[in-house]
Amino acid sequence: MPAILAALGATPSGARAERVRRSPHFRDGSFRNSTPTRTMVGGESRPSVREFLTGGERRRPSAPVPLVTGEAATSADGLHLTWYGHATVLVEIEGARVLLDPVWSDRCSPTPGIGPKRLHPMPVALADLPRIDAIVISHDHYDHLDMPTVQALTRSQQAPFLVPLGVGAHLERWGVPEHRIIELDWEESADVAGLTLTATEARHFSGRTLRRNGTLWSSWVIAGEQRRVFYTGDSGYFDGYAEIGERHGPFDATLMQIGAYDKGWPEIHMFPEEAVAAHLDLRGDLLIPVHWATFNLALHPWAEPVDRLWAEAKARDVNLAVPRPGERVDVTAPPALDPWWQALSS
């Protein structure tokens, strides 16, 4: 029980809480989206418990997901992206390494025996990661912020954690030293290892208990001298993508959330077609999908997100790469698209 209580995290207090209260996005005790947003719509759009409990075969791969294993290598002037599964990505950019939303646990849950279970192993052991220069968290939901992974990275790495406002309270409770916690509001930046990391707007929500929106959520811009990457975190589609593209783009690559959508929550996760629209708004070149294939978090079939994404990308002439978990993509010379997932969706 103590471990479960610890995994729930902590409420911002002291100077951290004061900084939260000063944010222009924090009103009446909660962070707010700039666009009015519902986490769940009512009526016939709301999924039933029966829908979640049935149709499991369609929501899982029919065979083991193919993994690519191997040690990452950094090119000083290059840009390489390695998707490990769900939203966890290693960004190698101009000699630095940035790890996004690391989750190595078997379940995205505060307890090891309950909650969505991983559909494929991680292609690399946490202990085998190379030296990381920055660890970036988009928000505090369990499939993006995992206590055991954070604690392991605190022991094995020296990199700072860059997080949205308030999320540092969770990290502090889990033993991350204060000097390794960098909290940012939207449009605030930090310079780390020759990169500028900027927290940018997203349309979502937060919370590890029944209380919501006590911490901020964000997308992220990772910018070197020559290369730029955008990561959505979790977000519904909104006009802010065009503003981010104008202010921070163009981007060599975008890491776009495409999975776990539903008509019951259309404003907090993007449908695949919206991910393509957002990529174009952002002025992205190569689109790489994330937030699919690893955890069963919605009612759609397992491969539907990437099938829909591929069709929309072809229709709108968008450059697309769909790597296997662990496959390292050279953004300047991405591989030809291989629909490897289709053999697992029957």
mmCIF file of C-alpha atoms in Angstrom:
data_model
loop_
_atom_site.group_PDB
_atom_site.id
_atom_site.type_symbol
_atom_site.label_atom_id
_atom_site.label_comp_id
_atom_site.label_asym_id
_atom_site.label_seq_id
_atom_site.Cartn_x
_atom_site.Cartn_y
_atom_site.Cartn_z
ATOM 1 C CA MET A 1 0.000 0.000 0.000
ATOM 2 C CA PRO A 2 2.758 2.588 0.716
ATOM 3 C CA ALA A 3 4.106 2.149 -2.852
ATOM 4 C CA ILE A 4 0.634 2.669 -4.306
ATOM 5 C CA LEU A 5 0.156 5.837 -2.264
ATOM 6 C CA ALA A 6 3.570 7.106 -3.367
ATOM 7 C CA ALA A 7 2.719 6.439 -7.029
ATOM 8 C CA LEU A 8 -0.248 8.787 -6.742
ATOM 9 C CA GLY A 9 2.282 11.595 -6.466
ATOM 10 C CA ALA A 10 2.018 14.813 -4.500
ATOM 11 C CA THR A 11 0.200 18.128 -4.597
ATOM 12 C CA PRO A 12 2.336 21.199 -5.330
ATOM 13 C CA SER A 13 3.136 23.154 -2.190
ATOM 14 C CA GLY A 14 5.292 26.049 -1.058
ATOM 15 C CA ALA A 15 7.157 27.940 -3.769
ATOM 16 C CA ARG A 16 6.049 25.406 -6.380
ATOM 17 C CA ALA A 17 2.372 26.024 -5.555
ATOM 18 C CA GLU A 18 2.903 29.769 -5.652
ATOM 19 C CA ARG A 19 4.387 29.503 -9.117
ATOM 20 C CA VAL A 20 1.404 27.403 -10.205
ATOM 21 C CA ARG A 21 -0.998 30.069 -8.915
ATOM 22 C CA ARG A 22 0.839 32.787 -10.864
ATOM 23 C CA SER A 23 0.400 30.997 -14.189
ATOM 24 C CA PRO A 24 -2.015 32.748 -16.556
ATOM 25 C CA HIS A 25 -3.404 29.292 -17.363
ATOM 26 C CA PHE A 26 -4.391 28.581 -13.731
ATOM 27 C CA ARG A 27 -7.763 29.882 -12.581
ATOM 28 C CA ASP A 28 -10.084 29.003 -9.715
ATOM 29 C CA GLY A 29 -7.846 26.223 -8.475
ATOM 30 C CA SER A 30 -7.201 24.437 -11.779
ATOM 31 C CA PHE A 31 -5.226 24.699 -14.973
ATOM 32 C CA ARG A 32 -7.400 25.454 -18.004
ATOM 33 C CA ASN A 33 -7.115 24.898 -21.737
ATOM 34 C CA SER A 34 -7.232 28.044 -23.848
ATOM 35 C CA THR A 35 -9.993 26.358 -25.878
ATOM 36 C CA PRO A 36 -13.048 25.107 -23.944
ATOM 37 C CA THR A 37 -12.511 21.354 -23.592
ATOM 38 C CA ARG A 38 -14.584 18.441 -22.321
ATOM 39 C CA THR A 39 -12.801 15.316 -21.143
ATOM 40 C CA MET A 40 -15.914 13.269 -21.906
ATOM 41 C CA VAL A 41 -19.005 14.064 -23.932
ATOM 42 C CA GLY A 42 -22.422 12.794 -22.943
ATOM 43 C CA GLY A 43 -25.274 10.962 -24.585
ATOM 44 C CA GLU A 44 -24.804 8.145 -27.074
ATOM 45 C CA SER A 45 -21.166 9.093 -27.644
ATOM 46 C CA ARG A 46 -20.161 7.936 -24.171
ATOM 47 C CA PRO A 47 -18.682 4.398 -24.291
ATOM 48 C CA SER A 48 -20.309 1.790 -22.070
ATOM 49 C CA VAL A 49 -18.543 -0.498 -19.615
ATOM 50 C CA ARG A 50 -19.610 -3.430 -21.794
ATOM 51 C CA GLU A 51 -17.835 -1.924 -24.792
ATOM 52 C CA PHE A 52 -14.604 -1.708 -22.817
ATOM 53 C CA LEU A 53 -14.898 -5.288 -21.623
ATOM 54 C CA THR A 54 -15.670 -6.855 -25.021
ATOM 55 C CA GLY A 55 -13.931 -6.876 -28.375
ATOM 56 C CA GLY A 56 -10.522 -7.381 -26.796
ATOM 57 C CA GLU A 57 -9.200 -9.474 -29.677
ATOM 58 C CA ARG A 58 -9.651 -6.624 -32.128
ATOM 59 C CA ARG A 59 -7.841 -4.285 -29.771
ATOM 60 C CA ARG A 60 -4.728 -6.441 -29.530
ATOM 61 C CA PRO A 61 -2.130 -7.577 -32.089
ATOM 62 C CA SER A 62 -2.720 -11.104 -33.376
ATOM 63 C CA ALA A 63 0.979 -12.019 -33.084
ATOM 64 C CA PRO A 64 4.029 -10.654 -31.268
ATOM 65 C CA VAL A 65 4.946 -7.102 -32.244
ATOM 66 C CA PRO A 66 8.326 -7.118 -34.043
ATOM 67 C CA LEU A 67 11.013 -5.314 -32.077
ATOM 68 C CA VAL A 68 14.308 -3.827 -33.208
ATOM 69 C CA THR A 69 17.129 -4.045 -30.711
ATOM 70 C CA GLY A 70 20.503 -2.378 -30.835
ATOM 71 C CA GLU A 71 22.532 0.346 -29.224
ATOM 72 C CA ALA A 72 21.807 3.950 -30.165
ATOM 73 C CA ALA A 73 24.694 5.931 -31.623
ATOM 74 C CA THR A 74 24.857 9.698 -31.863
ATOM 75 C CA SER A 75 25.882 11.590 -34.976
ATOM 76 C CA ALA A 76 27.125 15.017 -33.986
ATOM 77 C CA ASP A 77 25.265 16.786 -36.786
ATOM 78 C CA GLY A 78 22.370 14.375 -37.196
ATOM 79 C CA LEU A 79 18.802 13.837 -36.100
ATOM 80 C CA HIS A 80 17.679 10.328 -35.208
ATOM 81 C CA LEU A 81 14.465 9.242 -33.506
ATOM 82 C CA THR A 82 13.925 5.895 -31.788
ATOM 83 C CA TRP A 83 10.365 5.044 -30.772
ATOM 84 C CA TYR A 84 10.370 2.486 -27.973
ATOM 85 C CA GLY A 85 6.593 2.161 -27.802
ATOM 86 C CA HIS A 86 3.574 4.240 -26.780
ATOM 87 C CA ALA A 87 4.911 7.783 -26.211
ATOM 88 C CA THR A 88 8.471 6.888 -25.194
ATOM 89 C CA VAL A 89 10.982 8.213 -27.731
ATOM 90 C CA LEU A 90 14.733 8.797 -27.726
ATOM 91 C CA VAL A 91 15.607 11.950 -29.669
ATOM 92 C CA GLU A 92 19.249 12.176 -30.774
ATOM 93 C CA ILE A 93 19.787 15.691 -32.002
ATOM 94 C CA GLU A 94 23.070 17.445 -32.758
ATOM 95 C CA GLY A 95 25.042 15.281 -30.332
ATOM 96 C CA ALA A 96 22.546 15.414 -27.457
ATOM 97 C CA ARG A 97 20.010 12.826 -26.312
ATOM 98 C CA VAL A 98 16.520 13.662 -25.061
ATOM 99 C CA LEU A 99 14.213 10.970 -23.647
ATOM 100 C CA LEU A 100 10.477 11.661 -23.943
ATOM 101 C CA ASP A 101 7.812 10.315 -21.550
ATOM 102 C CA PRO A 102 9.750 7.231 -20.411
ATOM 103 C CA VAL A 103 7.544 4.341 -19.267
ATOM 104 C CA TRP A 104 9.209 0.943 -18.763
ATOM 105 C CA SER A 105 6.648 -0.624 -16.419
ATOM 106 C CA ASP A 106 4.443 -3.499 -17.572
ATOM 107 C CA ARG A 107 1.295 -1.558 -16.675
ATOM 108 C CA CYS A 108 0.415 2.131 -16.790
ATOM 109 C CA SER A 109 -1.114 2.181 -13.338
ATOM 110 C CA PRO A 110 -0.266 3.051 -9.727
ATOM 111 C CA THR A 111 -0.270 -0.665 -8.901
ATOM 112 C CA PRO A 112 1.540 -3.495 -10.722
ATOM 113 C CA GLY A 113 -1.463 -5.829 -10.797
ATOM 114 C CA ILE A 114 -4.177 -3.565 -12.201
ATOM 115 C CA GLY A 115 -4.481 -1.360 -15.259
ATOM 116 C CA PRO A 116 -3.643 -1.544 -18.974
ATOM 117 C CA LYS A 117 -0.907 -4.108 -19.586
ATOM 118 C CA ARG A 118 1.881 -3.704 -22.107
ATOM 119 C CA LEU A 119 1.202 -5.414 -25.467
ATOM 120 C CA HIS A 120 4.879 -5.746 -26.368
ATOM 121 C CA PRO A 121 8.133 -5.706 -24.401
ATOM 122 C CA MET A 122 10.371 -2.674 -24.396
ATOM 123 C CA PRO A 123 13.039 -3.195 -27.070
ATOM 124 C CA VAL A 124 15.822 -2.017 -24.753
ATOM 125 C CA ALA A 125 16.358 -2.463 -21.035
ATOM 126 C CA LEU A 126 16.261 0.712 -19.008
ATOM 127 C CA ALA A 127 19.740 -0.037 -17.678
ATOM 128 C CA ASP A 128 21.075 -0.275 -21.249
ATOM 129 C CA LEU A 129 20.112 3.254 -22.272
ATOM 130 C CA PRO A 130 23.002 5.467 -23.328
ATOM 131 C CA ARG A 131 23.805 8.649 -21.447
ATOM 132 C CA ILE A 132 20.751 10.919 -21.537
ATOM 133 C CA ASP A 133 21.049 14.724 -21.502
ATOM 134 C CA ALA A 134 17.417 15.606 -20.752
ATOM 135 C CA ILE A 135 14.294 13.713 -19.690
ATOM 136 C CA VAL A 136 11.073 15.393 -20.839
ATOM 137 C CA ILE A 137 7.599 14.716 -19.417
ATOM 138 C CA SER A 138 4.434 15.935 -21.163
ATOM 139 C CA HIS A 139 1.962 15.470 -18.278
ATOM 140 C CA ASP A 140 1.273 13.363 -15.234
ATOM 141 C CA HIS A 141 -1.019 10.601 -16.535
ATOM 142 C CA TYR A 142 0.243 7.103 -15.752
ATOM 143 C CA ASP A 143 0.996 6.182 -19.366
ATOM 144 C CA HIS A 144 3.389 9.165 -19.576
ATOM 145 C CA LEU A 145 4.749 9.539 -16.038
ATOM 146 C CA ASP A 146 5.754 6.274 -14.358
ATOM 147 C CA MET A 147 7.149 6.267 -10.828
ATOM 148 C CA PRO A 148 9.388 3.162 -11.078
ATOM 149 C CA THR A 149 10.891 4.419 -14.339
ATOM 150 C CA VAL A 150 11.525 7.883 -12.895
ATOM 151 C CA GLN A 151 13.193 6.385 -9.829
ATOM 152 C CA ALA A 152 15.381 4.114 -11.957
ATOM 153 C CA LEU A 153 16.434 7.021 -14.183
ATOM 154 C CA THR A 154 17.210 9.095 -11.097
ATOM 155 C CA ARG A 155 19.670 6.407 -10.022
ATOM 156 C CA SER A 156 21.171 5.531 -13.405
ATOM 157 C CA GLN A 157 21.294 8.906 -15.149
ATOM 158 C CA GLN A 158 22.337 12.464 -14.277
ATOM 159 C CA ALA A 159 19.996 14.264 -16.685
ATOM 160 C CA PRO A 160 17.517 16.888 -15.521
ATOM 161 C CA PHE A 161 13.776 16.270 -15.758
ATOM 162 C CA LEU A 162 11.890 18.951 -17.693
ATOM 163 C CA VAL A 163 8.221 18.975 -16.743
ATOM 164 C CA PRO A 164 5.140 21.208 -16.919
ATOM 165 C CA LEU A 165 4.260 23.352 -13.909
ATOM 166 C CA GLY A 166 3.369 21.393 -10.780
ATOM 167 C CA VAL A 167 4.636 18.008 -11.987
ATOM 168 C CA GLY A 168 7.825 18.547 -10.018
ATOM 169 C CA ALA A 169 5.872 17.778 -6.845
ATOM 170 C CA HIS A 170 5.475 14.165 -7.996
ATOM 171 C CA LEU A 171 9.165 13.878 -8.838
ATOM 172 C CA GLU A 172 10.237 15.384 -5.521
ATOM 173 C CA ARG A 173 8.125 12.825 -3.642
ATOM 174 C CA TRP A 174 9.803 10.051 -5.630
ATOM 175 C CA GLY A 175 13.304 11.163 -4.680
ATOM 176 C CA VAL A 176 14.397 13.270 -7.652
ATOM 177 C CA PRO A 177 16.781 15.967 -6.356
ATOM 178 C CA GLU A 178 15.402 19.467 -6.651
ATOM 179 C CA HIS A 179 18.356 20.599 -8.758
ATOM 180 C CA ARG A 180 17.353 18.040 -11.416
ATOM 181 C CA ILE A 181 13.780 19.339 -11.749
ATOM 182 C CA ILE A 182 13.013 22.095 -14.274
ATOM 183 C CA GLU A 183 9.354 23.181 -14.347
ATOM 184 C CA LEU A 184 8.054 25.260 -17.235
ATOM 185 C CA ASP A 185 4.839 27.026 -18.166
ATOM 186 C CA TRP A 186 3.697 27.204 -21.779
ATOM 187 C CA GLU A 187 6.166 29.177 -23.899
ATOM 188 C CA GLU A 188 8.899 28.989 -21.268
ATOM 189 C CA SER A 189 12.231 27.476 -22.282
ATOM 190 C CA ALA A 190 15.335 25.931 -20.761
ATOM 191 C CA ASP A 191 18.750 25.478 -22.362
ATOM 192 C CA VAL A 192 20.212 22.013 -21.805
ATOM 193 C CA ALA A 193 23.200 20.385 -23.527
ATOM 194 C CA GLY A 194 23.209 22.929 -26.351
ATOM 195 C CA LEU A 195 19.478 22.550 -26.978
ATOM 196 C CA THR A 196 16.539 24.826 -26.265
ATOM 197 C CA LEU A 197 13.598 22.894 -24.833
ATOM 198 C CA THR A 198 10.296 24.745 -24.819
ATOM 199 C CA ALA A 199 7.024 23.726 -23.213
ATOM 200 C CA THR A 200 4.230 24.570 -25.631
ATOM 201 C CA GLU A 201 0.463 24.436 -25.452
ATOM 202 C CA ALA A 202 -1.564 21.218 -25.642
ATOM 203 C CA ARG A 203 -5.295 20.548 -25.290
ATOM 204 C CA HIS A 204 -5.653 17.929 -22.598
ATOM 205 C CA PHE A 205 -5.967 17.543 -18.822
ATOM 206 C CA SER A 206 -4.005 16.098 -15.893
ATOM 207 C CA GLY A 207 -4.395 14.146 -12.690
ATOM 208 C CA ARG A 208 -3.296 10.917 -11.002
ATOM 209 C CA THR A 209 -6.276 10.784 -8.606
ATOM 210 C CA LEU A 210 -9.880 11.898 -8.830
ATOM 211 C CA ARG A 211 -8.679 15.496 -8.589
ATOM 212 C CA ARG A 212 -7.915 16.880 -12.032
ATOM 213 C CA ASN A 213 -5.878 19.719 -13.498
ATOM 214 C CA GLY A 214 -3.748 20.560 -10.491
ATOM 215 C CA THR A 215 -0.670 20.260 -12.729
ATOM 216 C CA LEU A 216 -0.105 21.505 -16.266
ATOM 217 C CA TRP A 217 0.128 19.461 -19.476
ATOM 218 C CA SER A 218 2.179 20.445 -22.504
ATOM 219 C CA SER A 219 3.623 19.651 -25.884
ATOM 220 C CA TRP A 220 7.351 20.216 -26.424
ATOM 221 C CA VAL A 221 9.727 21.804 -28.894
ATOM 222 C CA ILE A 222 13.266 20.393 -28.993
ATOM 223 C CA ALA A 223 15.500 22.780 -30.904
ATOM 224 C CA GLY A 224 19.176 22.612 -31.755
ATOM 225 C CA GLU A 225 21.114 25.064 -33.888
ATOM 226 C CA GLN A 226 19.967 23.435 -37.121
ATOM 227 C CA ARG A 227 17.350 20.799 -36.247
ATOM 228 C CA ARG A 228 13.908 20.969 -34.649
ATOM 229 C CA VAL A 229 11.515 18.327 -33.349
ATOM 230 C CA PHE A 230 7.962 18.750 -32.070
ATOM 231 C CA TYR A 231 6.247 16.320 -29.692
ATOM 232 C CA THR A 232 2.496 16.601 -29.089
ATOM 233 C CA GLY A 233 2.224 14.856 -25.741
ATOM 234 C CA ASP A 234 -1.489 14.097 -25.438
ATOM 235 C CA SER A 235 -3.774 16.638 -27.074
ATOM 236 C CA GLY A 236 -6.954 17.191 -28.956
ATOM 237 C CA TYR A 237 -6.782 19.167 -32.163
ATOM 238 C CA PHE A 238 -6.895 22.957 -31.733
ATOM 239 C CA ASP A 239 -5.931 26.182 -33.484
ATOM 240 C CA GLY A 240 -2.811 26.501 -31.373
ATOM 241 C CA TYR A 241 -0.845 24.135 -33.595
ATOM 242 C CA ALA A 242 -0.665 26.767 -36.308
ATOM 243 C CA GLU A 243 0.559 29.315 -33.766
ATOM 244 C CA ILE A 244 3.236 26.908 -32.507
ATOM 245 C CA GLY A 245 4.312 26.244 -36.086
ATOM 246 C CA GLU A 246 4.577 29.952 -36.791
ATOM 247 C CA ARG A 247 6.485 30.685 -33.597
ATOM 248 C CA HIS A 248 8.769 27.659 -33.370
ATOM 249 C CA GLY A 249 8.702 25.866 -36.730
ATOM 250 C CA PRO A 250 9.334 24.608 -39.260
ATOM 251 C CA PHE A 251 10.128 21.179 -37.819
ATOM 252 C CA ASP A 252 12.312 18.476 -39.306
ATOM 253 C CA ALA A 253 10.065 15.921 -37.612
ATOM 254 C CA THR A 254 6.900 15.793 -35.570
ATOM 255 C CA LEU A 255 6.024 13.051 -33.085
ATOM 256 C CA MET A 256 2.240 12.956 -33.264
ATOM 257 C CA GLN A 257 -0.211 11.256 -30.907
ATOM 258 C CA ILE A 258 -2.580 9.103 -32.991
ATOM 259 C CA GLY A 259 -4.049 6.437 -30.708
ATOM 260 C CA ALA A 260 -6.543 6.104 -27.844
ATOM 261 C CA TYR A 261 -9.146 8.293 -29.549
ATOM 262 C CA ASP A 262 -12.891 7.869 -29.267
ATOM 263 C CA LYS A 263 -16.082 9.747 -30.101
ATOM 264 C CA GLY A 264 -16.660 9.899 -26.352
ATOM 265 C CA TRP A 265 -13.579 12.096 -25.810
ATOM 266 C CA PRO A 266 -12.973 13.872 -29.143
ATOM 267 C CA GLU A 267 -11.480 17.010 -27.594
ATOM 268 C CA ILE A 268 -8.554 15.548 -25.613
ATOM 269 C CA HIS A 269 -6.982 13.081 -28.086
ATOM 270 C CA MET A 270 -6.562 13.534 -31.817
ATOM 271 C CA PHE A 271 -8.052 11.271 -34.425
ATOM 272 C CA PRO A 272 -5.402 10.176 -36.972
ATOM 273 C CA GLU A 273 -6.689 12.573 -39.634
ATOM 274 C CA GLU A 274 -6.386 15.432 -37.155
ATOM 275 C CA ALA A 275 -2.790 14.418 -36.432
ATOM 276 C CA VAL A 276 -1.999 14.924 -40.115
ATOM 277 C CA ALA A 277 -3.755 18.302 -40.076
ATOM 278 C CA ALA A 278 -1.806 19.325 -36.976
ATOM 279 C CA HIS A 279 1.469 18.207 -38.582
ATOM 280 C CA LEU A 280 0.742 20.483 -41.539
ATOM 281 C CA ASP A 281 -0.231 23.341 -39.207
ATOM 282 C CA LEU A 282 3.086 22.892 -37.422
ATOM 283 C CA ARG A 283 4.994 23.052 -40.727
ATOM 284 C CA GLY A 284 6.463 19.618 -40.145
ATOM 285 C CA ASP A 285 8.448 17.595 -42.650
ATOM 286 C CA LEU A 286 8.552 13.956 -41.455
ATOM 287 C CA LEU A 287 5.647 12.667 -39.341
ATOM 288 C CA ILE A 288 6.249 9.787 -36.931
ATOM 289 C CA PRO A 289 3.213 8.471 -35.027
ATOM 290 C CA VAL A 290 3.330 7.737 -31.301
ATOM 291 C CA HIS A 291 0.812 6.791 -28.609
ATOM 292 C CA TRP A 292 -0.369 3.606 -30.284
ATOM 293 C CA ALA A 293 0.425 -0.152 -30.345
ATOM 294 C CA THR A 294 1.635 -0.534 -26.740
ATOM 295 C CA PHE A 295 -1.288 -0.120 -24.335
ATOM 296 C CA ASN A 296 -4.969 -0.857 -24.916
ATOM 297 C CA LEU A 297 -6.528 2.469 -23.895
ATOM 298 C CA ALA A 298 -9.544 2.844 -26.206
ATOM 299 C CA LEU A 299 -12.150 0.904 -28.188
ATOM 300 C CA HIS A 300 -10.687 1.139 -31.668
ATOM 301 C CA PRO A 301 -8.929 -1.860 -33.272
ATOM 302 C CA TRP A 302 -5.231 -2.158 -32.537
ATOM 303 C CA ALA A 303 -3.951 -1.162 -36.011
ATOM 304 C CA GLU A 304 -6.716 1.263 -36.959
ATOM 305 C CA PRO A 305 -4.836 4.418 -35.894
ATOM 306 C CA VAL A 306 -1.895 3.816 -38.195
ATOM 307 C CA ASP A 307 -4.043 2.562 -41.079
ATOM 308 C CA ARG A 308 -6.094 5.747 -40.953
ATOM 309 C CA LEU A 309 -2.956 7.855 -40.577
ATOM 310 C CA TRP A 310 -1.309 6.250 -43.616
ATOM 311 C CA ALA A 311 -4.375 6.840 -45.781
ATOM 312 C CA GLU A 312 -4.607 10.489 -44.750
ATOM 313 C CA ALA A 313 -0.864 11.052 -45.160
ATOM 314 C CA LYS A 314 -1.023 9.701 -48.721
ATOM 315 C CA ALA A 315 -4.061 11.855 -49.497
ATOM 316 C CA ARG A 316 -2.316 15.000 -48.247
ATOM 317 C CA ASP A 317 1.206 14.181 -49.507
ATOM 318 C CA VAL A 318 2.758 14.036 -46.033
ATOM 319 C CA ASN A 319 6.090 12.311 -45.430
ATOM 320 C CA LEU A 320 5.486 9.431 -43.025
ATOM 321 C CA ALA A 321 7.654 6.922 -41.192
ATOM 322 C CA VAL A 322 6.151 4.150 -39.055
ATOM 323 C CA PRO A 323 9.027 2.477 -37.226
ATOM 324 C CA ARG A 324 8.843 -0.772 -35.316
ATOM 325 C CA PRO A 325 9.477 -0.362 -31.580
ATOM 326 C CA GLY A 326 13.207 0.158 -31.178
ATOM 327 C CA GLU A 327 13.826 1.081 -34.825
ATOM 328 C CA ARG A 328 16.121 4.100 -35.154
ATOM 329 C CA VAL A 329 14.992 6.534 -37.861
ATOM 330 C CA ASP A 330 17.466 8.855 -39.576
ATOM 331 C CA VAL A 331 15.258 11.866 -40.235
ATOM 332 C CA THR A 332 17.381 13.014 -43.166
ATOM 333 C CA ALA A 333 17.041 9.594 -44.849
ATOM 334 C CA PRO A 334 13.936 7.884 -43.441
ATOM 335 C CA PRO A 335 13.173 4.316 -44.494
ATOM 336 C CA ALA A 336 10.553 3.520 -47.099
ATOM 337 C CA LEU A 337 7.265 2.854 -45.369
ATOM 338 C CA ASP A 338 6.766 -0.844 -44.625
ATOM 339 C CA PRO A 339 3.244 -1.710 -43.358
ATOM 340 C CA TRP A 340 4.616 -4.221 -40.838
ATOM 341 C CA TRP A 341 1.593 -3.839 -38.557
ATOM 342 C CA GLN A 342 -0.911 -5.166 -41.088
ATOM 343 C CA ALA A 343 0.171 -8.776 -40.592
ATOM 344 C CA LEU A 344 -0.748 -8.389 -36.908
ATOM 345 C CA SER A 345 -4.190 -6.897 -37.345
ATOM 346 C CA SER A 346 -6.124 -9.886 -38.693
#
